[in-house]
Amino acid sequence: GENVEQHPSTLSVQEGDSAVIKCTYSDSASNYFPWYKQELGKRPQLIIDIRSNVGEKKDQRIAVTLNKTAKHFSLHITETQPEDSAVYFCAASITGNQFYFGTGTSLTVIP
Amino acid sequence: EAGVTQFPSHSVIEKGQTVTLRCDPISGHDNLYWYRRVMGKEIKFLLHFVKESKQDESGMPNNRFLAERTGGTYSTLKVQPAELEDSGVYFCASSQGRGIYEQYFGPGTRLTVT
Protein backbone atom coordinates (compact mmCIF):
# COMPACT_ATOMS: atom_id res chain seq x y z
CA GLY A 1 0.00 0.00 0.00
CA GLU A 2 0.87 3.67 0.00
CA ASN A 3 3.51 4.97 2.41
CA VAL A 4 3.79 8.67 3.21
CA GLU A 5 6.80 10.10 4.98
CA GLN A 6 6.80 13.59 6.44
CA HIS A 7 9.65 15.82 7.59
CA PRO A 8 10.53 17.49 9.84
CA SER A 9 8.62 16.21 12.85
CA THR A 10 9.08 19.52 14.64
CA LEU A 11 9.80 22.97 13.26
CA SER A 12 10.31 26.28 15.01
CA VAL A 13 10.43 29.55 13.10
CA GLN A 14 10.48 33.21 13.99
CA GLU A 15 7.33 35.15 13.27
CA GLY A 16 7.47 36.51 9.75
CA ASP A 17 9.80 33.80 8.47
CA SER A 18 8.78 31.03 6.10
CA ALA A 19 8.11 27.40 6.99
CA VAL A 20 8.43 24.41 4.68
CA ILE A 21 7.17 20.90 5.36
CA LYS A 22 8.04 18.08 3.00
CA CYS A 23 6.34 14.78 2.25
CA THR A 24 7.16 11.86 0.01
CA TYR A 25 4.84 9.11 -1.16
CA SER A 26 5.47 5.70 -2.63
CA ASP A 27 2.54 4.85 -4.89
CA SER A 28 2.61 6.60 -8.24
CA ALA A 29 -1.16 6.01 -8.53
CA SER A 30 -1.81 8.58 -5.79
CA ASN A 31 -3.50 11.59 -7.33
CA TYR A 32 -4.86 13.69 -4.48
CA PHE A 33 -2.76 15.36 -1.79
CA PRO A 34 -4.51 17.25 1.02
CA TRP A 35 -2.89 19.10 3.89
CA TYR A 36 -4.59 19.28 7.27
CA LYS A 37 -3.90 21.61 10.17
CA GLN A 38 -4.71 20.57 13.71
CA GLU A 39 -4.57 23.26 16.34
CA LEU A 40 -4.23 22.21 19.94
CA GLY A 41 -7.43 20.62 21.20
CA LYS A 42 -9.21 21.05 17.88
CA ARG A 43 -10.09 18.86 14.92
CA PRO A 44 -7.90 18.46 11.83
CA GLN A 45 -9.02 20.91 9.14
CA LEU A 46 -8.18 20.98 5.48
CA ILE A 47 -6.09 24.02 4.60
CA ILE A 48 -5.10 23.29 1.02
CA ASP A 49 -5.06 20.39 -1.41
CA ILE A 50 -3.58 19.61 -4.78
CA ARG A 51 -4.37 17.10 -7.49
CA SER A 52 -1.86 15.30 -9.62
CA ASN A 53 -2.62 17.30 -12.75
CA VAL A 54 -1.39 20.49 -11.06
CA GLY A 55 2.18 21.33 -10.06
CA GLU A 56 1.51 24.18 -7.67
CA LYS A 57 -1.40 25.77 -5.86
CA LYS A 58 -1.47 28.88 -3.74
CA ASP A 59 -3.94 30.34 -1.26
CA GLN A 60 -2.82 33.61 0.32
CA ARG A 61 0.16 32.77 2.54
CA ILE A 62 0.13 29.03 1.96
CA ALA A 63 1.18 27.11 -1.13
CA VAL A 64 1.68 23.49 -2.05
CA THR A 65 3.98 22.11 -4.71
CA LEU A 66 3.89 18.66 -6.22
CA ASN A 67 6.63 16.81 -8.07
CA LYS A 68 5.08 13.65 -9.49
CA THR A 69 8.32 12.37 -10.95
CA ALA A 70 10.10 12.49 -7.62
CA LYS A 71 6.93 11.61 -5.72
CA HIS A 72 7.15 14.42 -3.25
CA PHE A 73 5.04 17.40 -2.27
CA SER A 74 5.63 20.30 0.05
CA LEU A 75 3.72 22.87 2.06
CA HIS A 76 5.05 26.40 2.15
CA ILE A 77 3.84 28.99 4.63
CA THR A 78 5.11 32.51 4.18
CA GLU A 79 5.07 35.40 6.66
CA THR A 80 4.29 33.04 9.50
CA GLN A 81 2.14 34.24 12.38
CA PRO A 82 1.65 32.82 15.89
CA GLU A 83 -1.75 31.46 14.86
CA ASP A 84 0.02 29.22 12.33
CA SER A 85 1.34 27.19 15.28
CA ALA A 86 -0.24 23.75 14.99
CA VAL A 87 0.39 20.20 13.85
CA TYR A 88 0.31 19.83 10.09
CA PHE A 89 -0.44 16.53 8.36
CA CYS A 90 0.13 15.71 4.73
CA ALA A 91 -1.79 12.91 3.06
CA ALA A 92 -2.00 11.05 -0.22
CA SER A 93 -4.93 9.27 -1.76
CA ILE A 94 -5.58 7.16 -4.82
CA THR A 95 -9.35 6.97 -4.76
CA GLY A 96 -10.22 10.00 -2.67
CA ASN A 97 -11.48 7.69 0.03
CA GLN A 98 -8.68 6.14 2.02
CA PHE A 99 -6.20 8.85 3.00
CA TYR A 100 -2.64 7.85 3.87
CA PHE A 101 -1.27 10.38 6.31
CA GLY A 102 2.21 11.38 7.28
CA THR A 103 3.28 11.41 10.93
CA GLY A 104 2.70 15.14 11.34
CA THR A 105 4.85 18.23 11.81
CA SER A 106 4.53 20.31 14.95
CA LEU A 107 5.10 23.91 13.88
CA THR A 108 5.84 26.58 16.47
CA VAL A 109 5.95 30.22 15.42
CA ILE A 110 7.91 32.25 17.91
CA PRO A 111 6.64 35.83 18.33
CA GLU B 1 -24.04 23.66 9.28
CA ALA B 2 -23.05 21.41 12.17
CA GLY B 3 -19.76 19.63 11.78
CA VAL B 4 -18.86 16.03 12.48
CA THR B 5 -19.43 15.22 16.12
CA GLN B 6 -17.94 12.43 18.20
CA PHE B 7 -18.80 11.06 21.60
CA PRO B 8 -17.25 10.72 24.08
CA SER B 9 -14.35 13.14 23.84
CA HIS B 10 -12.33 11.06 26.27
CA SER B 11 -12.63 7.51 27.55
CA VAL B 12 -10.47 5.72 30.07
CA ILE B 13 -11.08 2.01 30.44
CA GLU B 14 -9.26 -0.99 31.81
CA LYS B 15 -7.81 -3.71 29.67
CA GLY B 16 -10.45 -6.28 28.87
CA GLN B 17 -13.36 -3.86 29.05
CA THR B 18 -15.57 -2.76 26.18
CA VAL B 19 -15.89 0.73 24.77
CA THR B 20 -18.20 2.11 22.10
CA LEU B 21 -17.37 5.27 20.24
CA ARG B 22 -19.97 7.21 18.34
CA CYS B 23 -19.71 9.45 15.29
CA ASP B 24 -22.39 11.69 13.78
CA PRO B 25 -21.36 12.81 10.28
CA ILE B 26 -22.43 15.98 8.52
CA SER B 27 -26.02 15.59 7.41
CA GLY B 28 -26.26 14.31 3.86
CA HIS B 29 -22.72 12.92 3.73
CA ASP B 30 -22.84 9.38 2.41
CA ASN B 31 -19.19 8.63 3.15
CA LEU B 32 -18.05 8.03 6.70
CA TYR B 33 -14.51 7.13 7.69
CA TRP B 34 -12.81 6.02 10.87
CA TYR B 35 -9.15 6.77 11.49
CA ARG B 36 -6.88 6.30 14.48
CA ARG B 37 -3.74 8.09 15.62
CA VAL B 38 -1.48 6.33 18.05
CA MET B 39 0.74 8.81 19.89
CA GLY B 40 3.41 10.32 17.66
CA LYS B 41 2.46 8.26 14.64
CA GLU B 42 0.44 8.86 11.52
CA ILE B 43 -3.33 9.12 11.34
CA LYS B 44 -4.18 5.66 10.10
CA PHE B 45 -7.23 4.62 8.09
CA LEU B 46 -9.50 2.03 9.68
CA LEU B 47 -12.55 1.78 7.46
CA HIS B 48 -14.94 3.49 5.09
CA PHE B 49 -18.73 3.35 4.94
CA VAL B 50 -20.86 4.38 2.00
CA LYS B 51 -24.24 4.91 3.55
CA GLU B 52 -24.77 1.78 5.66
CA SER B 53 -22.38 -0.47 3.70
CA LYS B 54 -18.76 -1.13 4.56
CA GLN B 55 -16.85 -0.12 1.44
CA ASP B 56 -13.37 -0.78 2.74
CA GLU B 57 -12.40 -2.20 6.11
CA SER B 58 -8.82 -3.06 5.23
CA GLY B 59 -7.43 -0.92 8.04
CA MET B 60 -9.28 -2.58 10.91
CA PRO B 61 -6.57 -4.02 13.21
CA ASN B 62 -8.33 -7.24 14.21
CA ASN B 63 -11.68 -8.75 15.05
CA ARG B 64 -11.86 -6.97 18.41
CA PHE B 65 -13.01 -3.92 16.45
CA LEU B 66 -16.55 -3.74 15.13
CA ALA B 67 -17.97 -0.80 13.22
CA GLU B 68 -21.58 -0.27 12.32
CA ARG B 69 -23.60 2.37 10.56
CA THR B 70 -27.21 1.36 10.87
CA GLY B 71 -29.54 3.33 8.64
CA GLY B 72 -26.65 5.13 7.04
CA THR B 73 -26.58 7.94 9.57
CA TYR B 74 -24.41 7.79 12.68
CA SER B 75 -21.74 5.18 13.19
CA THR B 76 -20.38 3.31 16.18
CA LEU B 77 -17.00 1.71 16.67
CA LYS B 78 -16.86 -0.91 19.39
CA VAL B 79 -13.66 -2.29 20.84
CA GLN B 80 -14.15 -5.54 22.73
CA PRO B 81 -12.11 -6.54 24.66
CA ALA B 82 -9.82 -3.52 24.74
CA GLU B 83 -6.05 -3.98 24.86
CA LEU B 84 -3.32 -1.53 25.87
CA GLU B 85 -2.26 -1.00 22.25
CA ASP B 86 -5.74 0.25 21.36
CA SER B 87 -4.99 3.53 23.13
CA GLY B 88 -4.98 6.52 20.83
CA VAL B 89 -7.19 9.16 19.29
CA TYR B 90 -10.00 7.86 17.11
CA PHE B 91 -11.16 10.26 14.43
CA CYS B 92 -14.27 10.09 12.35
CA ALA B 93 -14.58 11.95 9.07
CA SER B 94 -17.29 12.36 6.48
CA SER B 95 -17.51 13.47 2.88
CA GLN B 96 -20.19 13.84 0.25
CA GLY B 97 -20.72 11.99 -2.98
CA ARG B 98 -18.41 9.83 -5.04
CA GLY B 99 -14.95 10.83 -6.11
CA ILE B 100 -12.50 13.15 -4.47
CA TYR B 101 -14.08 15.39 -1.89
CA GLU B 102 -12.83 17.07 1.27
CA GLN B 103 -13.05 14.85 4.30
CA TYR B 104 -14.38 16.77 7.29
CA PHE B 105 -12.98 15.51 10.55
CA GLY B 106 -14.54 15.28 13.95
CA PRO B 107 -12.69 16.37 17.09
CA GLY B 108 -11.73 12.80 17.93
CA THR B 109 -12.18 10.50 20.90
CA ARG B 110 -9.10 10.00 23.06
CA LEU B 111 -9.14 6.41 24.27
CA THR B 112 -6.84 5.35 27.07
CA VAL B 113 -6.65 1.68 28.00
CA THR B 114 -4.96 1.03 31.35
XYZ file of N, CA and C in Angstrom:
675
model
N 0.812 -1.205 0.000
C 0.000 0.000 0.000
C 0.846 1.257 0.000
N 0.188 2.375 0.024
C 0.870 3.669 0.001
C 1.592 3.924 1.316
N 2.750 4.578 1.229
C 3.510 4.973 2.409
C 3.887 6.440 2.269
N 3.501 7.240 3.237
C 3.794 8.672 3.207
C 4.761 9.011 4.333
N 5.848 9.651 3.980
C 6.804 10.099 4.983
C 6.795 11.621 5.040
N 6.913 12.149 6.249
C 6.796 13.593 6.440
C 7.956 14.089 7.292
N 8.530 15.224 6.861
C 9.647 15.818 7.593
C 9.572 17.336 7.528
N 10.024 18.044 8.574
C 10.528 17.486 9.835
C 9.369 17.131 10.768
N 9.666 16.514 11.876
C 8.618 16.206 12.846
C 8.307 17.422 13.714
N 9.298 18.264 13.932
C 9.080 19.524 14.641
C 9.804 20.636 13.893
N 9.237 21.828 13.977
C 9.796 22.968 13.264
C 9.477 24.231 14.048
N 10.498 24.996 14.337
C 10.307 26.281 15.010
C 10.833 27.381 14.103
N 10.036 28.422 13.937
C 10.433 29.554 13.102
C 10.092 30.847 13.817
N 10.810 31.900 13.468
C 10.479 33.210 13.992
C 9.285 33.771 13.217
N 8.468 34.507 13.920
C 7.331 35.146 13.271
C 7.806 35.960 12.073
N 7.102 35.786 10.961
C 7.468 36.510 9.753
C 8.340 35.703 8.802
N 8.996 34.662 9.326
C 9.797 33.798 8.469
C 8.899 32.807 7.744
N 9.508 32.064 6.831
C 8.779 31.032 6.096
C 8.980 29.664 6.731
N 8.020 28.781 6.507
C 8.112 27.399 6.990
C 7.830 26.466 5.820
N 8.604 25.400 5.749
C 8.430 24.412 4.679
C 8.362 23.020 5.297
N 7.350 22.285 4.906
C 7.174 20.905 5.364
C 7.146 20.020 4.123
N 7.895 18.928 4.184
C 8.045 18.081 2.997
C 7.490 16.676 3.228
N 6.872 16.141 2.196
C 6.339 14.780 2.253
C 6.715 14.023 0.995
N 6.948 12.733 1.158
C 7.156 11.860 0.009
C 6.118 10.745 0.062
N 5.792 10.224 -1.099
C 4.844 9.114 -1.160
C 5.423 8.024 -2.047
N 4.859 6.835 -1.926
C 5.474 5.696 -2.627
C 4.681 5.212 -3.835
N 3.375 5.414 -3.834
C 2.537 4.848 -4.889
C 2.264 5.895 -5.974
N 2.775 5.642 -7.150
C 2.613 6.599 -8.243
C 1.149 6.770 -8.669
N 0.266 5.892 -8.210
C -1.155 6.014 -8.532
C -1.851 7.077 -7.671
N -1.209 7.535 -6.618
C -1.814 8.578 -5.788
C -2.015 9.834 -6.619
N -3.184 10.443 -6.481
C -3.502 11.592 -7.333
C -4.154 12.742 -6.586
N -4.244 12.619 -5.275
C -4.856 13.692 -4.481
C -4.044 13.848 -3.205
N -3.689 15.102 -2.893
C -2.762 15.357 -1.789
C -3.288 16.515 -0.935
N -4.006 16.202 0.123
C -4.515 17.250 1.018
C -3.546 17.519 2.162
N -3.631 18.723 2.689
C -2.887 19.102 3.887
C -3.895 19.515 4.961
N -3.710 18.967 6.160
C -4.590 19.276 7.271
C -3.796 19.969 8.374
N -4.480 20.881 9.038
C -3.900 21.606 10.169
C -4.711 21.262 11.408
N -4.020 20.870 12.475
C -4.713 20.569 13.710
C -4.158 21.445 14.820
N -4.952 22.415 15.216
C -4.574 23.256 16.342
C -4.827 22.487 17.635
N -4.155 22.913 18.672
C -4.226 22.209 19.942
C -5.669 22.093 20.431
N -6.091 20.853 20.667
C -7.430 20.623 21.195
C -8.545 20.722 20.173
N -8.178 20.903 18.910
C -9.210 21.051 17.876
C -9.134 19.918 16.851
N -10.044 19.910 15.936
C -10.086 18.859 14.917
C -9.158 19.192 13.762
N -8.672 18.196 13.053
C -7.897 18.464 11.826
C -8.800 19.156 10.801
N -8.261 20.175 10.165
C -9.022 20.907 9.143
C -8.191 21.040 7.884
N -8.849 20.842 6.775
C -8.183 20.975 5.477
C -7.786 22.425 5.252
N -6.524 22.652 4.887
C -6.087 24.019 4.598
C -5.787 24.220 3.119
N -5.374 23.194 2.449
C -5.102 23.288 1.024
C -4.948 21.876 0.481
N -5.243 21.692 -0.779
C -5.058 20.390 -1.407
C -4.594 20.591 -2.839
N -4.051 19.541 -3.410
C -3.583 19.613 -4.784
C -3.838 18.280 -5.463
N -4.155 18.331 -6.737
C -4.372 17.100 -7.492
C -3.211 16.891 -8.440
N -3.092 15.674 -8.919
C -1.865 15.304 -9.622
C -1.710 15.983 -10.977
N -2.749 16.625 -11.465
C -2.623 17.304 -12.754
C -2.165 18.762 -12.600
N -1.819 19.122 -11.353
C -1.388 20.489 -11.056
C -0.038 20.433 -10.351
N 0.866 21.345 -10.686
C 2.176 21.334 -10.059
C 2.283 22.224 -8.828
N 1.428 23.244 -8.779
C 1.506 24.181 -7.672
C 0.140 24.813 -7.449
N -0.145 25.092 -6.194
C -1.405 25.766 -5.860
C -1.133 26.706 -4.699
N -1.732 27.886 -4.766
C -1.466 28.882 -3.740
C -2.764 29.451 -3.194
N -2.790 29.719 -1.890
C -3.943 30.344 -1.263
C -3.416 31.298 -0.206
N -3.331 32.560 -0.561
C -2.824 33.606 0.319
C -1.405 33.239 0.779
N -1.199 33.009 2.047
C 0.162 32.774 2.542
C 0.605 31.322 2.458
N -0.258 30.429 2.047
C 0.131 29.025 1.957
C 0.151 28.569 0.500
N 1.062 27.663 0.220
C 1.184 27.111 -1.128
C 1.616 25.660 -1.006
N 1.251 24.884 -1.991
C 1.680 23.493 -2.050
C 2.263 23.245 -3.428
N 3.369 22.504 -3.449
C 3.980 22.113 -4.712
C 4.008 20.606 -4.798
N 3.914 20.093 -5.992
C 3.894 18.663 -6.219
C 4.866 18.309 -7.332
N 5.726 17.340 -7.054
C 6.635 16.811 -8.066
C 6.290 15.339 -8.246
N 5.539 15.032 -9.295
C 5.083 13.653 -9.491
C 6.230 12.712 -9.832
N 7.196 13.221 -10.550
C 8.320 12.374 -10.953
C 9.093 11.889 -9.727
N 9.348 12.819 -8.821
C 10.102 12.489 -7.625
C 9.200 11.955 -6.514
N 7.928 12.038 -6.702
C 6.927 11.605 -5.719
C 7.118 12.334 -4.398
N 7.163 13.656 -4.480
C 7.154 14.423 -3.253
C 6.351 15.705 -3.410
N 5.838 16.180 -2.296
C 5.044 17.402 -2.270
C 5.361 18.153 -0.988
N 5.203 19.447 -1.056
C 5.634 20.304 0.051
C 4.599 21.377 0.352
N 4.563 21.762 1.610
C 3.715 22.874 2.060
C 4.623 24.034 2.405
N 4.278 25.198 1.894
C 5.051 26.398 2.152
C 4.147 27.422 2.825
N 4.573 27.920 3.956
C 3.840 28.985 4.632
C 4.757 30.186 4.715
N 4.312 31.290 4.147
C 5.114 32.508 4.176
C 4.582 33.460 5.243
N 5.460 34.384 5.666
C 5.074 35.403 6.660
C 4.331 34.769 7.835
N 4.964 33.802 8.432
C 4.295 33.043 9.499
C 3.843 33.934 10.648
N 2.730 33.521 11.244
C 2.138 34.238 12.376
C 1.933 33.252 13.526
N 1.829 33.738 14.748
C 1.646 32.817 15.887
C 0.470 31.866 15.705
N -0.576 32.323 15.052
C -1.753 31.457 14.859
C -1.508 30.334 13.847
N -0.354 30.342 13.211
C 0.016 29.219 12.332
C 0.553 28.046 13.149
N 0.844 28.268 14.413
C 1.342 27.195 15.277
C 0.293 26.096 15.388
N 0.694 24.881 15.033
C -0.240 23.751 14.993
C 0.534 22.522 14.538
N -0.171 21.393 14.472
C 0.395 20.196 13.852
C -0.172 20.109 12.433
N 0.706 19.915 11.480
C 0.307 19.831 10.085
C 0.508 18.397 9.588
N -0.499 17.879 8.914
C -0.435 16.535 8.362
C -0.569 16.596 6.840
N 0.319 15.903 6.164
C 0.132 15.706 4.732
C -0.539 14.354 4.518
N -1.144 14.173 3.377
C -1.788 12.905 3.064
C -1.762 12.681 1.562
N -1.895 11.427 1.187
C -1.996 11.055 -0.219
C -3.163 10.094 -0.368
N -3.791 10.151 -1.522
C -4.930 9.271 -1.756
C -4.996 8.876 -3.217
N -5.398 7.644 -3.454
C -5.578 7.157 -4.824
C -7.025 7.336 -5.266
N -7.930 6.977 -4.409
C -9.347 6.971 -4.764
C -10.114 8.168 -4.227
N -9.496 8.921 -3.332
C -10.221 10.004 -2.672
C -10.941 9.532 -1.434
N -10.839 8.232 -1.161
C -11.484 7.694 0.028
C -10.464 7.447 1.129
N -9.688 6.408 1.000
C -8.679 6.136 2.023
C -7.536 7.133 1.888
N -7.313 7.916 2.950
C -6.197 8.850 2.997
C -5.041 8.182 3.744
N -3.838 8.310 3.187
C -2.637 7.849 3.868
C -1.925 9.087 4.385
N -1.819 9.185 5.705
C -1.269 10.383 6.309
C 0.206 10.220 6.663
N 0.888 11.345 6.704
C 2.214 11.382 7.281
C 2.105 11.452 8.795
N 3.246 11.460 9.466
C 3.275 11.412 10.927
C 3.079 12.778 11.585
N 2.977 13.830 10.779
C 2.700 15.144 11.338
C 3.951 15.966 11.614
N 3.788 17.277 11.486
C 4.854 18.230 11.811
C 4.302 19.232 12.802
N 4.944 19.331 13.950
C 4.526 20.308 14.951
C 5.264 21.612 14.682
N 4.531 22.603 14.217
C 5.102 23.906 13.880
C 4.868 24.886 15.021
N 5.931 25.526 15.456
C 5.838 26.575 16.466
C 6.359 27.869 15.859
N 5.538 28.903 15.900
C 5.945 30.216 15.421
C 6.231 31.071 16.643
N 7.461 31.504 16.741
C 7.914 32.255 17.908
C 7.700 33.748 17.677
N 6.911 34.396 18.544
C 6.636 35.835 18.327
C 7.888 36.681 18.503
N -24.026 25.125 9.457
C -24.038 23.661 9.283
C -23.200 23.041 10.387
N -23.782 22.054 11.098
C -23.049 21.407 12.171
C -21.971 20.536 11.560
N -20.851 20.464 12.252
C -19.756 19.635 11.782
C -19.917 18.205 12.256
N -18.891 17.413 12.008
C -18.856 16.032 12.479
C -18.698 16.053 13.995
N -19.531 15.280 14.669
C -19.425 15.218 16.117
C -19.068 13.809 16.554
N -18.353 13.719 17.660
C -17.941 12.430 18.199
C -18.185 12.412 19.701
N -18.526 11.226 20.173
C -18.796 11.063 21.595
C -18.276 9.720 22.055
N -17.630 9.609 23.207
C -17.253 10.719 24.082
C -15.989 11.405 23.574
N -15.592 12.478 24.207
C -14.350 13.141 23.837
C -13.152 12.401 24.436
N -13.372 11.841 25.614
C -12.333 11.064 26.273
C -12.961 9.807 26.869
N -12.181 8.725 26.884
C -12.627 7.512 27.547
C -11.416 6.800 28.143
N -11.534 6.476 29.414
C -10.466 5.725 30.073
C -11.074 4.414 30.550
N -10.540 3.310 30.070
C -11.078 2.008 30.445
C -9.932 1.074 30.801
N -10.281 -0.001 31.468
C -9.263 -0.991 31.811
C -9.178 -2.039 30.713
N -8.016 -2.609 30.618
C -7.806 -3.709 29.673
C -8.868 -4.774 29.890
N -9.438 -5.236 28.787
C -10.454 -6.276 28.868
C -11.877 -5.743 28.845
N -12.026 -4.438 29.090
C -13.362 -3.859 29.054
C -13.763 -3.535 27.623
N -15.008 -3.103 27.489
C -15.574 -2.765 26.185
C -15.835 -1.268 26.120
N -15.587 -0.682 24.965
C -15.888 0.731 24.765
C -16.562 0.898 23.406
N -17.521 1.793 23.360
C -18.205 2.105 22.103
C -18.076 3.591 21.823
N -17.530 3.887 20.670
C -17.372 5.274 20.236
C -18.458 5.593 19.220
N -18.904 6.829 19.261
C -19.969 7.206 18.336
C -19.536 8.381 17.472
N -19.998 8.362 16.235
C -19.713 9.451 15.289
C -20.997 9.853 14.579
N -21.287 11.142 14.563
C -22.385 11.685 13.778
C -21.791 12.518 12.644
N -21.954 12.078 11.410
C -21.361 12.805 10.283
C -22.177 14.052 9.950
N -21.677 14.835 9.036
C -22.426 15.980 8.521
C -23.642 15.437 7.773
N -24.782 16.048 8.025
C -26.016 15.590 7.410
C -25.895 15.560 5.887
N -26.301 14.431 5.305
C -26.256 14.312 3.856
C -24.974 13.710 3.315
N -23.978 13.534 4.181
C -22.723 12.922 3.735
C -22.879 11.400 3.722
N -22.714 10.821 2.531
C -22.841 9.377 2.410
C -21.608 8.637 2.915
N -20.448 9.292 2.774
C -19.195 8.634 3.150
C -18.831 8.938 4.594
N -18.481 7.891 5.312
C -18.046 8.035 6.700
C -16.799 7.190 6.885
N -15.803 7.785 7.505
C -14.512 7.129 7.692
C -14.146 7.110 9.169
N -13.437 6.072 9.549
C -12.809 6.016 10.874
C -11.293 5.952 10.680
N -10.611 6.754 11.473
C -9.149 6.768 11.493
C -8.695 6.687 12.950
N -7.440 6.347 13.130
C -6.876 6.302 14.478
C -5.452 6.860 14.446
N -5.121 7.621 15.495
C -3.736 8.092 15.619
C -3.200 7.608 16.950
N -2.228 6.740 16.866
C -1.482 6.329 18.047
C -0.425 7.392 18.278
N -0.118 7.679 19.542
C 0.742 8.812 19.891
C 2.008 8.898 19.035
N 2.190 10.048 18.418
C 3.406 10.316 17.663
C 3.459 9.693 16.295
N 2.436 8.927 15.950
C 2.463 8.260 14.644
C 1.454 8.894 13.691
N 1.319 8.295 12.532
C 0.438 8.860 11.517
C -1.025 8.604 11.876
N -1.898 9.387 11.279
C -3.327 9.123 11.345
C -3.578 7.975 10.375
N -4.074 6.867 10.908
C -4.175 5.660 10.099
C -5.623 5.296 9.801
N -5.901 5.002 8.560
C -7.230 4.624 8.095
C -7.661 3.310 8.726
N -8.926 3.273 9.167
C -9.498 2.030 9.684
C -10.532 1.464 8.710
N -11.572 2.270 8.413
C -12.548 1.778 7.461
C -13.391 2.900 6.887
N -14.136 2.541 5.860
C -14.941 3.486 5.090
C -16.330 2.909 4.860
N -17.351 3.692 5.233
C -18.733 3.347 4.940
C -19.234 4.213 3.776
N -20.031 3.612 2.904
C -20.861 4.376 1.997
C -22.292 4.065 2.411
N -22.929 5.090 2.906
C -24.243 4.912 3.554
C -24.088 3.834 4.628
N -24.861 2.781 4.579
C -24.766 1.776 5.656
C -23.824 0.633 5.326
N -23.225 0.652 4.141
C -22.380 -0.465 3.701
C -20.906 -0.200 3.953
N -20.214 -1.231 4.402
C -18.759 -1.134 4.561
C -18.116 -1.243 3.185
N -17.487 -0.151 2.754
C -16.852 -0.123 1.441
C -15.437 -0.685 1.497
N -14.769 -0.386 2.601
C -13.367 -0.783 2.739
C -13.060 -0.871 4.219
N -12.758 -2.058 4.700
C -12.395 -2.203 6.107
C -10.995 -2.780 6.247
N -10.169 -2.495 5.262
C -8.822 -3.060 5.233
C -7.918 -2.577 6.357
N -8.274 -1.455 6.983
C -7.432 -0.917 8.041
C -7.798 -1.369 9.440
N -8.856 -2.129 9.578
C -9.275 -2.582 10.906
C -8.203 -3.530 11.457
N -7.727 -3.264 12.672
C -6.574 -4.016 13.206
C -6.842 -5.502 13.412
N -8.020 -5.837 13.906
C -8.333 -7.239 14.213
C -9.821 -7.347 14.521
N -10.245 -8.533 14.857
C -11.681 -8.748 15.053
C -12.193 -8.272 16.409
N -11.358 -7.597 17.183
C -11.860 -6.968 18.406
C -12.550 -5.641 18.093
N -12.415 -5.184 16.879
C -13.013 -3.919 16.453
C -14.223 -4.214 15.567
N -15.341 -3.565 15.915
C -16.553 -3.741 15.127
C -17.176 -2.382 14.862
N -17.354 -2.072 13.602
C -17.971 -0.796 13.224
C -19.319 -1.054 12.588
N -20.248 -0.165 12.903
C -21.583 -0.271 12.319
C -22.078 1.116 11.923
N -22.970 1.116 10.976
C -23.603 2.370 10.564
C -25.026 2.050 10.144
N -25.820 1.746 11.108
C -27.205 1.355 10.867
C -27.995 2.526 10.303
N -28.713 2.279 9.229
C -29.541 3.326 8.644
C -28.756 4.372 7.873
N -27.461 4.204 7.813
C -26.652 5.130 7.039
C -26.488 6.500 7.642
N -26.762 6.629 8.930
C -26.583 7.941 9.566
C -25.357 7.912 10.456
N -25.557 7.792 11.777
C -24.415 7.793 12.677
C -23.723 6.438 12.642
N -22.512 6.411 13.150
C -21.736 5.175 13.186
C -21.205 4.936 14.592
N -21.026 3.675 14.917
C -20.379 3.307 16.176
C -19.174 2.435 15.895
N -18.190 2.553 16.739
C -16.997 1.707 16.672
C -16.815 1.101 18.064
N -16.954 -0.209 18.106
C -16.855 -0.909 19.386
C -15.528 -1.639 19.464
N -14.906 -1.556 20.605
C -13.659 -2.288 20.843
C -13.929 -3.236 22.011
N -13.802 -4.541 21.725
C -14.149 -5.544 22.733
C -13.353 -6.823 22.523
N -12.544 -7.260 23.466
C -12.114 -6.539 24.658
C -10.945 -5.612 24.329
N -10.871 -4.501 25.012
C -9.815 -3.523 24.744
C -8.465 -4.014 25.257
N -7.428 -3.677 24.496
C -6.047 -3.985 24.858
C -5.265 -2.677 24.979
N -4.121 -2.736 25.632
C -3.324 -1.527 25.867
C -2.981 -0.817 24.563
N -2.682 -1.598 23.519
C -2.255 -1.001 22.252
C -3.391 -0.322 21.484
N -4.614 -0.427 22.010
C -5.739 0.246 21.364
C -5.806 1.724 21.753
N -5.001 2.125 22.711
C -4.990 3.529 23.134
C -4.604 4.423 21.968
N -5.271 5.571 21.892
C -4.978 6.520 20.832
C -6.156 7.454 20.651
N -6.085 8.265 19.621
C -7.189 9.163 19.287
C -7.896 8.611 18.058
N -9.182 8.399 18.198
C -9.999 7.860 17.114
C -10.761 9.017 16.463
N -10.493 9.204 15.188
C -11.155 10.256 14.435
C -12.201 9.660 13.503
N -13.261 10.396 13.353
C -14.266 10.092 12.355
C -14.253 11.245 11.352
N -14.505 10.929 10.104
C -14.584 11.953 9.071
C -15.734 11.611 8.138
N -16.244 12.622 7.467
C -17.293 12.364 6.483
C -17.067 13.197 5.238
N -17.599 12.719 4.140
C -17.514 13.467 2.883
C -18.738 13.148 2.050
N -18.981 14.011 1.061
C -20.186 13.837 0.254
C -19.854 13.153 -1.062
N -20.799 12.471 -1.609
C -20.717 11.994 -2.977
C -19.640 10.979 -3.269
N -19.434 10.746 -4.555
C -18.412 9.833 -5.041
C -17.286 10.653 -5.648
N -16.081 10.108 -5.579
C -14.947 10.833 -6.115
C -14.165 11.511 -5.016
N -13.405 12.501 -5.407
C -12.502 13.146 -4.467
C -13.169 14.382 -3.867
N -13.483 14.281 -2.603
C -14.080 15.386 -1.885
C -13.353 15.576 -0.562
N -13.442 16.786 -0.026
C -12.831 17.066 1.265
C -13.444 16.159 2.317
N -12.583 15.595 3.152
C -13.053 14.848 4.303
C -13.052 15.796 5.499
N -14.214 15.911 6.120
C -14.380 16.766 7.290
C -14.210 15.899 8.534
N -13.289 16.307 9.370
C -12.978 15.510 10.548
C -13.759 15.956 11.778
N -14.018 14.982 12.634
C -14.543 15.277 13.948
C -13.404 15.611 14.894
N -13.726 15.975 16.131
C -12.691 16.366 17.089
C -11.924 15.186 17.673
N -12.425 13.977 17.433
C -11.732 12.797 17.927
C -12.191 12.350 19.306
N -11.978 11.074 19.560
C -12.176 10.499 20.898
C -10.828 9.974 21.356
N -10.375 10.484 22.496
C -9.100 10.004 23.057
C -9.402 8.804 23.936
N -8.918 7.648 23.515
C -9.137 6.411 24.267
C -7.853 6.024 24.985
N -7.973 5.816 26.273
C -6.843 5.347 27.072
C -7.220 4.029 27.699
N -6.442 3.007 27.406
C -6.655 1.683 27.996
C -5.553 1.440 29.025
N -5.946 1.192 30.271
C -4.958 1.027 31.353
C -4.896 -0.423 31.821
